[in-house]
PDB file of C-alpha atoms and ligand atoms in Angstrom:
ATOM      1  CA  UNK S   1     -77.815 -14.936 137.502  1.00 75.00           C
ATOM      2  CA  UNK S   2     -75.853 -13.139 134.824  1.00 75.00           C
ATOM      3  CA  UNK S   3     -73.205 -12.224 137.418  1.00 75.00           C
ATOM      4  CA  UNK S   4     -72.612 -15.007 138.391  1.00 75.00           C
ATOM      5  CA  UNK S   5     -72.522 -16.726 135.101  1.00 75.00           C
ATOM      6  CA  UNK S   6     -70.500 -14.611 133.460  1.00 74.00           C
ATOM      7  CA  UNK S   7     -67.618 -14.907 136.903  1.00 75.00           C
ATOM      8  CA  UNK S   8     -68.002 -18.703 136.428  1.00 74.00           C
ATOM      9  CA  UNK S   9     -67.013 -18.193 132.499  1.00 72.00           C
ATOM     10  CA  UNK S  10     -63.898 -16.345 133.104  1.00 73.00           C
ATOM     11  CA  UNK S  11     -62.938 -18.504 135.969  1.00 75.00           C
ATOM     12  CA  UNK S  12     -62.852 -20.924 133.389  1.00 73.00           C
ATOM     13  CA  UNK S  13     -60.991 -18.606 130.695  1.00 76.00           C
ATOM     14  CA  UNK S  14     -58.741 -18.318 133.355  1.00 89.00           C
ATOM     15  CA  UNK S  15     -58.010 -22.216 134.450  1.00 89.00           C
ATOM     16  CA  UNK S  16     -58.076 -22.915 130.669  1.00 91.00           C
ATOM     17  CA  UNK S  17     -55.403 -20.532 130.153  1.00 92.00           C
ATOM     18  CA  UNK S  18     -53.251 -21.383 133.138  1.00 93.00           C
ATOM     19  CA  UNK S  19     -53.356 -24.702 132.557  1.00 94.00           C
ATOM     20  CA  UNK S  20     -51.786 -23.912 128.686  1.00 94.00           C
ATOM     21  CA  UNK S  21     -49.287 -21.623 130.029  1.00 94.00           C
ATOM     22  CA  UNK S  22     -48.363 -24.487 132.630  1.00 92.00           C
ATOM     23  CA  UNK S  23     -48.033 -27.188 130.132  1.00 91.00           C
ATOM     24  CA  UNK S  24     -45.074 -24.924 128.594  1.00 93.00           C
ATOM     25  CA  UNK S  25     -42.819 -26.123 131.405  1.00 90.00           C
ATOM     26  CA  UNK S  26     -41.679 -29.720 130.740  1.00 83.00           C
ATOM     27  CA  UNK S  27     -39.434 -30.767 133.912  1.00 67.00           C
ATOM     28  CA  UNK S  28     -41.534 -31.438 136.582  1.00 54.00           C
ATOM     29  CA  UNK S  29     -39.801 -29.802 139.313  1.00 56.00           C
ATOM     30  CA  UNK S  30     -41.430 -31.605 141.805  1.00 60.00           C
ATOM     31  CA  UNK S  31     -40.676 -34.388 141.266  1.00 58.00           C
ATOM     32  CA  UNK S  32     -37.102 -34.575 139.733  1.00 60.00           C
ATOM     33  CA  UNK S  33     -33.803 -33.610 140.856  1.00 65.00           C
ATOM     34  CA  UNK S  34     -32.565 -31.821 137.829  1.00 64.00           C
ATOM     35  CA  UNK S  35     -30.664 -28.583 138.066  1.00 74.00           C
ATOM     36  CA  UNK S  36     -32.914 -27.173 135.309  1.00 82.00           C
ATOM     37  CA  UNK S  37     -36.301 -26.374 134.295  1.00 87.00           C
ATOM     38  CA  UNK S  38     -37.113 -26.495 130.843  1.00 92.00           C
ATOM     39  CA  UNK S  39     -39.814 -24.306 128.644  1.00 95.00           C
ATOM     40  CA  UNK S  40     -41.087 -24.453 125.739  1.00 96.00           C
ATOM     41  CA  UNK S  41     -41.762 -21.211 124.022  1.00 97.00           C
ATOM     42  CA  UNK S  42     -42.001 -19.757 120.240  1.00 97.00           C
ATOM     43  CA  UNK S  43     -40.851 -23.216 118.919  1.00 96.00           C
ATOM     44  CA  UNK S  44     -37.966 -23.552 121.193  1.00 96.00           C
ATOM     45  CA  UNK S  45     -36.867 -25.808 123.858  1.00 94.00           C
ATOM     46  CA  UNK S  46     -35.248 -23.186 126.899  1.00 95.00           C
ATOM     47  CA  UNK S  47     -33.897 -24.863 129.722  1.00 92.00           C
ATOM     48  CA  UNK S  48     -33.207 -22.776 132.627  1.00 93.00           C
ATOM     49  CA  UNK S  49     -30.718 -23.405 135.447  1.00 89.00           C
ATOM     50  CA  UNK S  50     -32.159 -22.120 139.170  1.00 80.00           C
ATOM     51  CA  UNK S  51     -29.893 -21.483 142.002  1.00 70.00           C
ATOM     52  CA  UNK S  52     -31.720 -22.183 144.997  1.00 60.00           C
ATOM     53  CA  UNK S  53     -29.801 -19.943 147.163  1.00 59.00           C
ATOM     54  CA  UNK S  54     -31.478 -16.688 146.332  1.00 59.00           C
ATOM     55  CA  UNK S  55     -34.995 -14.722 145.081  1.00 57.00           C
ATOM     56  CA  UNK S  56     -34.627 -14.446 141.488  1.00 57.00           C
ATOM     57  CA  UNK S  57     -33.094 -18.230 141.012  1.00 74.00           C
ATOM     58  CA  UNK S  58     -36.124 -19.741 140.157  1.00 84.00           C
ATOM     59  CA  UNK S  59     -38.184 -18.602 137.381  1.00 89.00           C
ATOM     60  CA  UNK S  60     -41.486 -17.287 138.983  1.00 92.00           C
ATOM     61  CA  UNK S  61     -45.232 -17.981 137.338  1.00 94.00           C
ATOM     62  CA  UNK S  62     -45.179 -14.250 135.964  1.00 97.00           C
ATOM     63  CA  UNK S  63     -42.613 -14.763 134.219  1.00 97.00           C
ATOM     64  CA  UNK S  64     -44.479 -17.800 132.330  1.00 97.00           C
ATOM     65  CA  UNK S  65     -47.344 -15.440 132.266  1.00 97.00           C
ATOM     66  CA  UNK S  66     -45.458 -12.723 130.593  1.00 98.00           C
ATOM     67  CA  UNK S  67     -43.741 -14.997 128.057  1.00 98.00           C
ATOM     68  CA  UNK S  68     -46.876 -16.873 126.754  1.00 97.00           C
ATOM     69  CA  UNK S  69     -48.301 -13.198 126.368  1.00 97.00           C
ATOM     70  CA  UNK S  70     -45.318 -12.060 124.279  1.00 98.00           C
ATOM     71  CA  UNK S  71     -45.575 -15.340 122.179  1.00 98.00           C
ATOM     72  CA  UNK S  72     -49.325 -15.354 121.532  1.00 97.00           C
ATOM     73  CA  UNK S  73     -49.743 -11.471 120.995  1.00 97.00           C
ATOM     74  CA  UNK S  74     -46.586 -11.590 119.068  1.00 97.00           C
ATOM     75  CA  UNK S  75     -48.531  -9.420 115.938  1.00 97.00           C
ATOM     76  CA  UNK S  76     -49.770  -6.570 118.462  1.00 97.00           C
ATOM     77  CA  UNK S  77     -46.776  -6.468 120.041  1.00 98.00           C
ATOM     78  CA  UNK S  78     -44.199  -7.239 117.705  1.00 98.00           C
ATOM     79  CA  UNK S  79     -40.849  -7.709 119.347  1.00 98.00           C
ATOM     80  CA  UNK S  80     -38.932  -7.988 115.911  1.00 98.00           C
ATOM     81  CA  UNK S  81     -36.561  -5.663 115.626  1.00 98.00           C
ATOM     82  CA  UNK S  82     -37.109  -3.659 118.506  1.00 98.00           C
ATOM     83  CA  UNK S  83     -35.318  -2.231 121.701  1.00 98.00           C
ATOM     84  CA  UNK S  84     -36.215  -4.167 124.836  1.00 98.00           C
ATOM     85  CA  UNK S  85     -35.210  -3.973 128.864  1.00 98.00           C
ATOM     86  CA  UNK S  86     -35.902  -6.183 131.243  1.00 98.00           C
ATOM     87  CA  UNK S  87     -35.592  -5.523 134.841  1.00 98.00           C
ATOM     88  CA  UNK S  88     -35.415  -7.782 137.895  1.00 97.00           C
ATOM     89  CA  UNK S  89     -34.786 -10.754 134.657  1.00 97.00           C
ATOM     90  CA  UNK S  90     -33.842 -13.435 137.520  1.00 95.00           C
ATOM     91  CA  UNK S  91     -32.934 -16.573 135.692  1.00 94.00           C
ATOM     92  CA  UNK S  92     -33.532 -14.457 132.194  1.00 97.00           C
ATOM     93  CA  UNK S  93     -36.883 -16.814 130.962  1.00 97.00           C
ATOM     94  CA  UNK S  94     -38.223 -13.511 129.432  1.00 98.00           C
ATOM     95  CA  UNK S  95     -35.475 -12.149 128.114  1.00 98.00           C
ATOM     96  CA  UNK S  96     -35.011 -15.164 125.812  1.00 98.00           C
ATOM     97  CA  UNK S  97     -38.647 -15.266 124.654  1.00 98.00           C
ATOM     98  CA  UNK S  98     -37.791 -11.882 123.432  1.00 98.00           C
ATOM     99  CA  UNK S  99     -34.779 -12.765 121.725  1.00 98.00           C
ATOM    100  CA  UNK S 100     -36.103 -15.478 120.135  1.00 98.00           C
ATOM    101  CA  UNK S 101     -38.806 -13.352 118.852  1.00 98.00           C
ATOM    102  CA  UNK S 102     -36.116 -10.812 117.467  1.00 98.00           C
ATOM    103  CA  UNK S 103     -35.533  -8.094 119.621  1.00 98.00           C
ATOM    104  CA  UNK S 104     -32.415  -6.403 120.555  1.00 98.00           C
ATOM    105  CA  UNK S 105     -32.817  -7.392 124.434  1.00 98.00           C
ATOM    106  CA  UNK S 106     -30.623  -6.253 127.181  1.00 98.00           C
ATOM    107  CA  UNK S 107     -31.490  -8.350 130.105  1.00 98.00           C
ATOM    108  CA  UNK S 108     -30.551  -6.652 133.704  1.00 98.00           C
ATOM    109  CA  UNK S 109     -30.437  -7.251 137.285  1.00 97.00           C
ATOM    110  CA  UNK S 110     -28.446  -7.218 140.752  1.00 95.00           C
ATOM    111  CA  UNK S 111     -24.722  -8.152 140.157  1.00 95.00           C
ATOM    112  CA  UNK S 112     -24.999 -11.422 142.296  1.00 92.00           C
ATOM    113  CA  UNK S 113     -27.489 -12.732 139.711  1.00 92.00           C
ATOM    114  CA  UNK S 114     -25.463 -11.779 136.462  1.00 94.00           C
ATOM    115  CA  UNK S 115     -23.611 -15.336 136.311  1.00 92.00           C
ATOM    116  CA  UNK S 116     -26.013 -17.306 136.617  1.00 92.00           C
ATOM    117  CA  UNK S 117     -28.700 -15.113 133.977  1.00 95.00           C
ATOM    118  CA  UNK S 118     -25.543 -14.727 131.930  1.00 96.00           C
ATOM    119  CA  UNK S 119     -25.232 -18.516 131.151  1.00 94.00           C
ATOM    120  CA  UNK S 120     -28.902 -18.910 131.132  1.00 95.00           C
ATOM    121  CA  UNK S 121     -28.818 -16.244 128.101  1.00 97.00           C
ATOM    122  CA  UNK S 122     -26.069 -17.700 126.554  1.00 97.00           C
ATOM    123  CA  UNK S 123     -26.961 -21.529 126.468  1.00 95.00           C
ATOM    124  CA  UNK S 124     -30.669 -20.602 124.935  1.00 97.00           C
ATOM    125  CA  UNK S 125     -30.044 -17.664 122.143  1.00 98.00           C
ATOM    126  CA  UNK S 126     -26.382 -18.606 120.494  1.00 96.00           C
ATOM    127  CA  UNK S 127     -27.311 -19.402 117.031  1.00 94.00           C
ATOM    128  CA  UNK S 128     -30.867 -18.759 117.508  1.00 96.00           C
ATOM    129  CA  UNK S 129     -31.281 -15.338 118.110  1.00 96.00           C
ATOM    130  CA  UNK S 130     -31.091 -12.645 115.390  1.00 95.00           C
ATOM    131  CA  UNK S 131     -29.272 -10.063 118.224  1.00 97.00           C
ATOM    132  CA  UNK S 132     -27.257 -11.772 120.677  1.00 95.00           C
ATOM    133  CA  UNK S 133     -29.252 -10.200 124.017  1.00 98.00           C
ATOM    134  CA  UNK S 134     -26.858  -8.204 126.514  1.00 98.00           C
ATOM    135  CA  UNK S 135     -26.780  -8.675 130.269  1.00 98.00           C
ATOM    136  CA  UNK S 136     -26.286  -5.862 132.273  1.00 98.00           C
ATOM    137  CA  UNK S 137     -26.645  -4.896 136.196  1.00 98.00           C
ATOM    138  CA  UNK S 138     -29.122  -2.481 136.866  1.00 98.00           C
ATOM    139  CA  UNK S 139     -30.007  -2.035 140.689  1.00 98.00           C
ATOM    140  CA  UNK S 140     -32.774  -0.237 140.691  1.00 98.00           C
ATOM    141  CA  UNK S 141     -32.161   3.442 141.378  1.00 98.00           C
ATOM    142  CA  UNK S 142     -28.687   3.213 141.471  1.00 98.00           C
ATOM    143  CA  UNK S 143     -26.303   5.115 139.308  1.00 98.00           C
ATOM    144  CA  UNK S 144     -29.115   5.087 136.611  1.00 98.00           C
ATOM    145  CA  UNK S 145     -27.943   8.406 134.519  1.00 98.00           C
ATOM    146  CA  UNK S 146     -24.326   6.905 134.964  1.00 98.00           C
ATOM    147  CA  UNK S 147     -25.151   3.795 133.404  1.00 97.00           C
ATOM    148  CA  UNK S 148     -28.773   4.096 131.041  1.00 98.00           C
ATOM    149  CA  UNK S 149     -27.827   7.995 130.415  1.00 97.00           C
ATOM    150  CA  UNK S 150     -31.887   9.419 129.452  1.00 96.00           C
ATOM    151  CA  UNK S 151     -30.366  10.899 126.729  1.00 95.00           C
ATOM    152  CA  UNK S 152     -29.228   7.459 124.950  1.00 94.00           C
ATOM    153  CA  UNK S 153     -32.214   5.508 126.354  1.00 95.00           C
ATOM    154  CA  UNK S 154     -34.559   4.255 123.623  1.00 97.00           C
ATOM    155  CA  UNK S 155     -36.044   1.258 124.708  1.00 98.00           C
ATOM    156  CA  UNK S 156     -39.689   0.293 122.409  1.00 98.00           C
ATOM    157  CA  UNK S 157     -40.458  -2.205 125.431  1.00 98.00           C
ATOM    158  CA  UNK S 158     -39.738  -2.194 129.218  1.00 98.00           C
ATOM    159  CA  UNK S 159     -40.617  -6.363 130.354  1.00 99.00           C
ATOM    160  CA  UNK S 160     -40.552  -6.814 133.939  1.00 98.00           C
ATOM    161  CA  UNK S 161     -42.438 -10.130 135.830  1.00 98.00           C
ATOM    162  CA  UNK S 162     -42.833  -9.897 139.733  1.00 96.00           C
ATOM    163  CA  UNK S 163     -40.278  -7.433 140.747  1.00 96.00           C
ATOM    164  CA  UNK S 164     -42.968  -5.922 143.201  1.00 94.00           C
ATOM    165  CA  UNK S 165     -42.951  -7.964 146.252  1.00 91.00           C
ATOM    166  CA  UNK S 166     -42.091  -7.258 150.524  1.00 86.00           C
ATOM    167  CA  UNK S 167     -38.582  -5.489 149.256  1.00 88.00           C
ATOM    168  CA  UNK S 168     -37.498  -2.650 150.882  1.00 91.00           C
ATOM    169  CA  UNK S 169     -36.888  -0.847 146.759  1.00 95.00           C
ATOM    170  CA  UNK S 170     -39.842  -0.028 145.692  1.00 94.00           C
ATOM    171  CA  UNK S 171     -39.734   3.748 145.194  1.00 96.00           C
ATOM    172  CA  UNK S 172     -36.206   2.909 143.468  1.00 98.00           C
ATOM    173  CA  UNK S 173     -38.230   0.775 141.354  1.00 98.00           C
ATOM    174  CA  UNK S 174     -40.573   3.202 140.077  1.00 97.00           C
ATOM    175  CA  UNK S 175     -38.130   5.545 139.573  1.00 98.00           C
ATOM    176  CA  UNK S 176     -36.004   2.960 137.501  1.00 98.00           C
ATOM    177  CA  UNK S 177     -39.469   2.343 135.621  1.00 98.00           C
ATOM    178  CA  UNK S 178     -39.650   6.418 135.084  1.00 97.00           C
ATOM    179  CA  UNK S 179     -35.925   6.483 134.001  1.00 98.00           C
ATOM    180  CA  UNK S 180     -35.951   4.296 131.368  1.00 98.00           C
ATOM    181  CA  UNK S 181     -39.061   5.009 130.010  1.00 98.00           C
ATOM    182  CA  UNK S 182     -39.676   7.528 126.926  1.00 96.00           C
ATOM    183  CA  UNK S 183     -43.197   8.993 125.886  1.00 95.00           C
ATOM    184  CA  UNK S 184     -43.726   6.397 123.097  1.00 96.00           C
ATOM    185  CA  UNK S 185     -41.971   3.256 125.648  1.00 98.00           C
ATOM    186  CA  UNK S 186     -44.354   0.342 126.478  1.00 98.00           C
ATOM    187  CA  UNK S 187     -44.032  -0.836 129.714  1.00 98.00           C
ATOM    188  CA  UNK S 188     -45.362  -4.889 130.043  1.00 98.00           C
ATOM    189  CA  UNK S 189     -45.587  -6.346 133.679  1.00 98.00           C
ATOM    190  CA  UNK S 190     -46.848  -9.395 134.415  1.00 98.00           C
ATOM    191  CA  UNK S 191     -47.585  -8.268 138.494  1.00 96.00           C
ATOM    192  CA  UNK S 192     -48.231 -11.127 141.433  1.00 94.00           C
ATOM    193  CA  UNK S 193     -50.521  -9.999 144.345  1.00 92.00           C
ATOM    194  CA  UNK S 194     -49.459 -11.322 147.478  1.00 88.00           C
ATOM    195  CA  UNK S 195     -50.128  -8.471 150.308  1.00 80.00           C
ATOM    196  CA  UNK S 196     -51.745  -5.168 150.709  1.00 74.00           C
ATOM    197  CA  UNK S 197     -48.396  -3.218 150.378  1.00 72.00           C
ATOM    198  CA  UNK S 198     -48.600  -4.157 146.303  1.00 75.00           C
ATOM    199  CA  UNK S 199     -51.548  -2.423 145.649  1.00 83.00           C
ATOM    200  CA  UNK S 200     -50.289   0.692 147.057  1.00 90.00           C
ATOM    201  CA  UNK S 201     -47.476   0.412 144.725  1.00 93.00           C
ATOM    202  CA  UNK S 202     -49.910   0.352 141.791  1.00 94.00           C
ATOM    203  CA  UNK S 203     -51.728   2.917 143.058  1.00 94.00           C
ATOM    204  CA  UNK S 204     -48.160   5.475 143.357  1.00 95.00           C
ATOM    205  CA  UNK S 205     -47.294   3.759 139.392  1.00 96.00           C
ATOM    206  CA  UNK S 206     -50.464   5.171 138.411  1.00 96.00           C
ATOM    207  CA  UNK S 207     -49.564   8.963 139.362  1.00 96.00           C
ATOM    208  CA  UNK S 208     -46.653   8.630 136.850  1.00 97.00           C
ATOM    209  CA  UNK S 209     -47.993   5.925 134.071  1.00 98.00           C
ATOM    210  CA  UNK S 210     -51.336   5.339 132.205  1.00 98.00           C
ATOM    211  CA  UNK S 211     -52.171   1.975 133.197  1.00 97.00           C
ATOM    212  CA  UNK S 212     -54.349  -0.667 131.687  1.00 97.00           C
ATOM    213  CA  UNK S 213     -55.021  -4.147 132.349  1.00 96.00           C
ATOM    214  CA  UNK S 214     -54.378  -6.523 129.604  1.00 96.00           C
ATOM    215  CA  UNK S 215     -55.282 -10.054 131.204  1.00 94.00           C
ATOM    216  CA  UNK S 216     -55.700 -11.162 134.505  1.00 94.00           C
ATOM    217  CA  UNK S 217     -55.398 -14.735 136.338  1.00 94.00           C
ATOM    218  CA  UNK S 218     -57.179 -15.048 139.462  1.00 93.00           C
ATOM    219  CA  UNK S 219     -55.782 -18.702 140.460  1.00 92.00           C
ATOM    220  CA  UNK S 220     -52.415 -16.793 140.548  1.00 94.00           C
ATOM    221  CA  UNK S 221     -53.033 -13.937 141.702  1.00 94.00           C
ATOM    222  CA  UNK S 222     -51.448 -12.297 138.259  1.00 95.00           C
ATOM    223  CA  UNK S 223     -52.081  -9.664 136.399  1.00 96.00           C
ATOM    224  CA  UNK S 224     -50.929  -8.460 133.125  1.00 97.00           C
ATOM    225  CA  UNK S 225     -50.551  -4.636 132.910  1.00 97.00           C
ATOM    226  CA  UNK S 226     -49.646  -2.483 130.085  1.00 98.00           C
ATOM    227  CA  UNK S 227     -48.126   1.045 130.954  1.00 98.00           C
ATOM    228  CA  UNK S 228     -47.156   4.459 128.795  1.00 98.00           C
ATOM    229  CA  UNK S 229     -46.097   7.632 130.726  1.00 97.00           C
ATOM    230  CA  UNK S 230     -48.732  10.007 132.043  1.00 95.00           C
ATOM    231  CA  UNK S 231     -49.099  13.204 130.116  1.00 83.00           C
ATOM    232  CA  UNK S 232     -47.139  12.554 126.672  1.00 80.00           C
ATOM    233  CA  UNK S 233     -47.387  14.798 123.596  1.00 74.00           C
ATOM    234  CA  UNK S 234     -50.268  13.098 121.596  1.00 59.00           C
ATOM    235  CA  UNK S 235     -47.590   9.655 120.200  1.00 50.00           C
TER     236      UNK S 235
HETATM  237  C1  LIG K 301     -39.385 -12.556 142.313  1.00 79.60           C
HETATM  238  S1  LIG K 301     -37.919 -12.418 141.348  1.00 79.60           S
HETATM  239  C2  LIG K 301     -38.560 -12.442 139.678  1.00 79.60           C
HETATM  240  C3  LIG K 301     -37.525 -12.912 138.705  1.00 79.60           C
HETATM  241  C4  LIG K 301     -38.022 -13.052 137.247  1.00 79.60           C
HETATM  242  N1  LIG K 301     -38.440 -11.768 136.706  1.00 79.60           N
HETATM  243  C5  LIG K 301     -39.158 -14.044 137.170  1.00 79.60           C
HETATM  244  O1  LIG K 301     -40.311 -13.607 137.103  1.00 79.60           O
HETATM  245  O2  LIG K 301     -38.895 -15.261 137.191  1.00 79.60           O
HETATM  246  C6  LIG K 301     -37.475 -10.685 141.563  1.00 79.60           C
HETATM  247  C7  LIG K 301     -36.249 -10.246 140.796  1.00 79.60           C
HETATM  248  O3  LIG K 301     -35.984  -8.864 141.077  1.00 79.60           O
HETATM  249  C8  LIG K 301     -34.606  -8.703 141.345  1.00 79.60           C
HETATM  250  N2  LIG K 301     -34.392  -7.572 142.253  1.00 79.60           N
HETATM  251  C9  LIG K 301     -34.789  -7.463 143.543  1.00 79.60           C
HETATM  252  N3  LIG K 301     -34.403  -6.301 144.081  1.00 79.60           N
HETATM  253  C10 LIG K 301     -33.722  -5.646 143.102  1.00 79.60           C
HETATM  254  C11 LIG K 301     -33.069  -4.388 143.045  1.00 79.60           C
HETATM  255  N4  LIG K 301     -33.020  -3.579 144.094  1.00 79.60           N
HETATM  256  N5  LIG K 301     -32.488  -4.030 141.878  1.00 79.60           N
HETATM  257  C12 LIG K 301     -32.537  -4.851 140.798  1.00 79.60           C
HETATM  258  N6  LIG K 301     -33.144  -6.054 140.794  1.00 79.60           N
HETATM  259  C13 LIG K 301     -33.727  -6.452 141.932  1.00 79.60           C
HETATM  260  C14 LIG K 301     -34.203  -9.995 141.988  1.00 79.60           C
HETATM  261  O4  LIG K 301     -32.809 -10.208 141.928  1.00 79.60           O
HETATM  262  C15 LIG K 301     -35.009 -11.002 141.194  1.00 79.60           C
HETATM  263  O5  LIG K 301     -34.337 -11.433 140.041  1.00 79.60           O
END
């Protein structure tokens, strides 16, 4: 019947899709040794060193998710020029997309992970980049107004890829999302579903942001979510 028809169509959008955004990564983890992963995104070759001692030392499948978004909607959401954040950037994959599609990017994290994103950053913008992307810790809700003062925030895009998971931050989280974000910000988040307590969190980020769903992968259990604050002035 129709239903079913049109479910077996977008299960195939969707394994079409993945399967594109999977071909970006060119070292086979699984089967080599190599200390890096490499991607290929907006014409570039990125290769990524993981640590594979802690959580954000391996580049995660939202992140891919989020960076072949940037790249192929690069016209609605133009990056050139513009203000970006990333939270909870782990090995910094996103971060660079963004660079290398112009932004002014400040890439952020916990401090054990600042090295490591910090090199990653480094090795993949120098001389490609039109603003050399900053790296910065941000814990979420810690010293926020200390360090991202409201008054001096003015970020056009807030990127974050699977930074809601079984962590015991989550109401720091949204209140880092709420900090940084201004009535005309655009929050992107490329979200992985694993267990129940995740779709409580979307359902407390709704109470502060308008949220819509921009794609969705159902063989990864990702979705793609665009956000603006709740209640603005018309923007
Ligand atoms: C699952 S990893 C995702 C990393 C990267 N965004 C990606 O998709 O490949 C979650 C990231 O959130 C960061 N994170 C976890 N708790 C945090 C906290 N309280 N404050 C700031 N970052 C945190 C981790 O260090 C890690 O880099």
């Amino acid at each position: 019947d129709a239903h079913t028809t049109h479910k077996t169509r977008k299960d195939h959008a969707d394994k079409q899709v993945v399967t594109e955004i999977m071909a970006r990564c060119f070292i086979p983890t699984l089967i080599t040794n190599v200390p890096w992963e490499g991607f290929r995104f907006v014409g570039h070759e990125i290769r990524i060193a993981e640590a594979t001692d802690c959580y954000g030392a391996v580049v995660w499948p939202s992140a891919l998710v989020l960076c072949y978004f940037l790249e192929t909607n690069a016209k609605e959401y133009n990056l050139f020029d513009k203000n970006v954040i990333e939270i909870g950037a782990g090995t910094g994959l996103v971060s660079i997309v963004a660079s290398l599609l112009g932004a002014y990017v400040t890439a952020t994290d916990l401090p054990e992970l600042l090295g490591n994103l910090q090199y990653n950053i480094s090795h993949n913008t120098k001389m490609k980049c039109k603003h050399l992307p900053q790296v910065k810790e941000l814990s979420w809700g810690v010293a926020l107004e200390k360090n991202f003062p409201r008054s001096s925030n003015n970020f056009d895009y807030i990127l974050a890829a699977d930074v809601v998971y079984a962590h015991p931050f989550l109401e720091e989280l949204l209140v880092t999302f709420d900090h940084l974000c201004k009535e005309t910000t655009i929050i992107l988040w490329a979200m992985k579903f694993r267990l129940e307590k995740e779709n409580k969190f979307v359902d407390r980020f709704k109470e502060l942001f308008d949220l819509e769903e921009l794609s969705s992968f159902p063989s990864l259990d990702i979705k793609l979510y665009k956000a603006m604050k709740k209640n603005r002035r018309s923007a």
